[in-house]
Structure formats: C-alpha cells, structure tokens
XYZ file of C-alpha atoms in Angstrom:
191
model
C -21.420 26.487 20.234
C -18.960 29.181 19.631
C -17.127 28.354 23.222
C -17.327 24.571 22.582
C -14.530 24.467 20.422
C -11.086 25.637 22.344
C -7.839 26.774 20.052
C -4.648 25.379 21.503
C -1.874 27.762 21.910
C 1.365 26.842 19.062
C 4.027 25.304 20.629
C 7.904 27.642 18.919
C 8.687 24.534 17.478
C 5.158 24.900 16.079
C 5.564 28.364 15.136
C 8.899 27.717 13.376
C 7.401 24.586 11.438
C 4.409 26.582 9.580
C 6.386 29.483 9.487
C 9.390 27.595 6.799
C 6.369 25.832 5.142
C 4.584 28.622 4.269
C 8.171 30.056 3.185
C 8.598 26.832 0.796
C 4.933 27.426 -0.517
C 5.342 31.092 -1.097
C 8.784 30.235 -3.056
C 6.396 28.544 -5.242
C 3.926 30.860 -5.454
C 6.073 33.541 -6.306
C 7.811 31.003 -9.371
C 4.056 31.169 -10.507
C 4.367 35.365 -10.842
C 7.479 35.167 -11.690
C 6.691 37.592 -14.750
C 4.706 39.813 -12.746
C 6.688 39.655 -9.967
C 9.719 41.726 -12.270
C 7.600 44.086 -13.284
C 6.476 44.901 -9.730
C 10.394 44.616 -8.440
C 11.308 47.382 -11.000
C 8.909 50.234 -9.576
C 9.066 48.895 -6.108
C 11.128 50.098 -2.802
C 10.198 46.224 -1.767
C 11.736 44.479 -4.760
C 12.979 41.743 -2.416
C 9.812 40.774 -2.167
C 10.553 36.806 -1.342
C 10.193 35.916 2.008
C 7.155 36.177 4.711
C 6.743 37.367 8.000
C 4.203 35.788 10.586
C 2.708 37.639 13.479
C 4.029 36.733 16.744
C 1.687 33.158 17.944
C -0.198 35.323 19.972
C -2.005 36.856 16.785
C -1.438 33.915 15.318
C -4.455 32.037 17.926
C -6.754 35.281 17.697
C -6.698 34.271 14.407
C -7.576 30.949 15.100
C -10.594 31.652 17.526
C -12.059 34.319 14.942
C -12.037 31.497 12.543
C -14.092 29.231 15.616
C -15.969 31.930 16.364
C -16.781 32.790 12.382
C -17.324 29.346 10.453
C -16.978 26.803 13.548
C -20.918 26.952 13.384
C -21.406 26.405 9.894
C -19.034 23.848 8.560
C -17.874 20.685 10.169
C -14.044 21.615 9.963
C -12.949 20.450 13.130
C -13.085 17.182 14.201
C -13.711 17.130 18.483
C -13.607 20.382 20.306
C -10.551 21.044 19.927
C -8.500 22.940 17.304
C -4.776 22.046 17.591
C -2.301 23.685 15.134
C 0.215 21.824 16.376
C -0.974 18.444 15.989
C -2.507 19.528 12.372
C 1.574 20.898 11.863
C 2.298 16.992 12.190
C 0.629 15.624 9.254
C 1.330 16.644 5.800
C 1.751 19.980 3.859
C -2.659 19.114 3.166
C -2.913 19.823 6.626
C -0.307 22.855 6.997
C -2.622 24.381 3.806
C -5.816 23.811 5.878
C -4.117 25.614 9.039
C -2.702 28.644 7.139
C -6.668 29.135 5.407
C -7.681 29.278 8.843
C -5.415 31.635 9.918
C -6.317 33.949 6.621
C -10.122 33.010 7.428
C -9.395 34.309 10.800
C -7.679 37.324 9.696
C -10.691 38.351 7.678
C -12.073 39.509 11.105
C -9.364 42.342 11.340
C -9.997 45.601 10.302
C -6.482 46.338 9.609
C -4.397 46.565 6.773
C -1.609 44.347 8.323
C -4.584 41.434 8.532
C -6.124 42.197 4.861
C -2.325 41.824 3.628
C -1.590 38.658 5.215
C -5.166 37.422 4.154
C -4.558 38.400 0.616
C -1.005 36.574 0.507
C -2.075 33.514 2.493
C -5.306 33.182 0.306
C -2.874 32.891 -3.068
C -0.109 31.816 -1.643
C -2.969 28.366 -0.360
C -4.972 28.582 -3.584
C -1.341 27.777 -5.778
C 0.226 25.396 -2.995
C -3.766 23.314 -3.126
C -3.716 23.648 -7.192
C -0.463 22.471 -7.246
C -0.342 19.585 -4.570
C -4.415 18.360 -6.551
C -2.043 18.480 -10.165
C 1.175 15.988 -8.246
C -1.690 13.221 -7.169
C -5.374 13.702 -8.112
C -6.472 11.277 -5.823
C -5.322 13.545 -2.715
C -8.690 15.857 -4.076
C -10.632 12.955 -2.616
C -9.306 13.612 0.459
C -10.968 15.204 3.549
C -8.334 17.930 4.571
C -7.821 18.823 0.990
C -11.475 19.776 0.493
C -11.683 21.308 3.467
C -8.896 23.332 2.134
C -10.667 23.999 -1.249
C -13.917 25.092 0.564
C -12.158 27.371 2.883
C -10.072 28.926 -0.054
C -13.543 29.504 -2.213
C -14.769 30.864 0.537
C -11.608 33.283 1.395
C -11.844 34.049 -2.438
C -15.767 34.736 -2.745
C -15.797 37.071 -0.237
C -11.862 38.695 -0.421
C -13.139 41.895 -2.307
C -10.248 41.048 -4.517
C -11.739 40.882 -8.256
C -8.980 38.040 -8.939
C -9.641 35.995 -5.918
C -13.331 36.108 -6.619
C -13.629 35.027 -10.075
C -10.869 31.991 -9.379
C -12.613 30.853 -6.484
C -16.230 31.367 -7.933
C -14.170 29.619 -11.387
C -12.538 26.649 -9.615
C -16.153 26.396 -7.127
C -17.263 24.065 -9.693
C -14.133 21.799 -10.027
C -14.064 21.812 -6.512
C -17.933 20.304 -5.572
C -17.453 17.976 -8.290
C -14.418 16.161 -7.116
C -16.813 16.611 -3.783
C -19.491 15.121 -5.364
C -17.467 12.133 -7.152
C -15.457 11.101 -3.703
C -19.435 10.768 -1.844
C -20.887 8.673 -5.379
C -17.859 6.501 -4.767
C -17.952 6.044 -0.799
C -21.749 5.316 -1.065
C -20.848 2.611 -3.658
C -18.230 0.720 -1.292
C -20.388 0.931 1.771
C-alpha cells in the first residue's frame, strides 16, 4: 500500500509560501505563550526566538514520504494516489496546517534532536493555529481538512512523549470527536 501514494516535490514558490505562513502561525503561538517566552528569554542565549527555519525541500519531502509510509495505510487522509504539497498550499490556512502536521508526523520517524525539535515546535504551533481557526469560525470545525488536522494533532500529541502535548491531545480529542460525530449526523440527515 505504501508504494501506491507518491509525493510530488516542493516547488521553490511552495517552500517560500509554507515558510511565510508557518512564520505567521509561529507569531500567533509566541503571542499565546508571551508570558512564558519572556521568562525563557531572560536565561536563554537564543533570546530572539521569533523566527522559524524549515529544513531544505528534500528533507521536507522525506518527512512527507515518511508520513505516507506510517499513517496512510491506516487513515485515508490523502485523496487519490498523490500527495502534492504544491496543490495543498493553494487552498487555505487549514490546508497549510494539514501539510505542516503531515511534515511533523513524518519527522517523528527521524531520531535526531533537530527532527524532535521541529516536531515539537510544529505540533505546538499547529495546535494553537488550529484552535484559532476553529474559534474564529466555528463552522470550519466541520470542514474535512480541519478534522484531518485535528486527527493528526491528536495522534502527534498523544504519542509525542511530551506531557504537555499528551495531556492537551487527550483533553481535546473529545471535542474533536464530538464535532466529527455531529458533522456525520448532519450529513446523514440531509441525505
């Protein structure tokens, strides 16, 4: 099954767009954590931690292929036989969030401190952005892309090994499940 889904290479403009949107998500996360970040800044040599550097496109593609190998056989999160990050980036913030969560999921298979740091950072950044997207427009909580984001966040958080993400993921899974059930109930009533 894993060989049936191919990953399209990132175009240079896609990588630029994902970096810009990820940067805006990061700033939202930093604003949310402002009090904790100020305390951390005082004792840290990295006091100006307000930008994100993504790995090269080939590494991002590797993470997406790793995601496909690990989750695609169990969850149908990819329509058709191709995962095209360039196409995902053309849609909206939720599809960018989905792509970032796919990258973070794929990065979990790499046993380096850089990959773990990227996964933790993207997980937290995406958690806050996902919450903000739903909070701004509650009807988006029934959007299939947003529900896919919720599923990936829950999986990432639950298996992260980080107590904070594990607790939040388990706490929010009920909310995401109830939204998913409500969406299915409404779709059955309208058909």
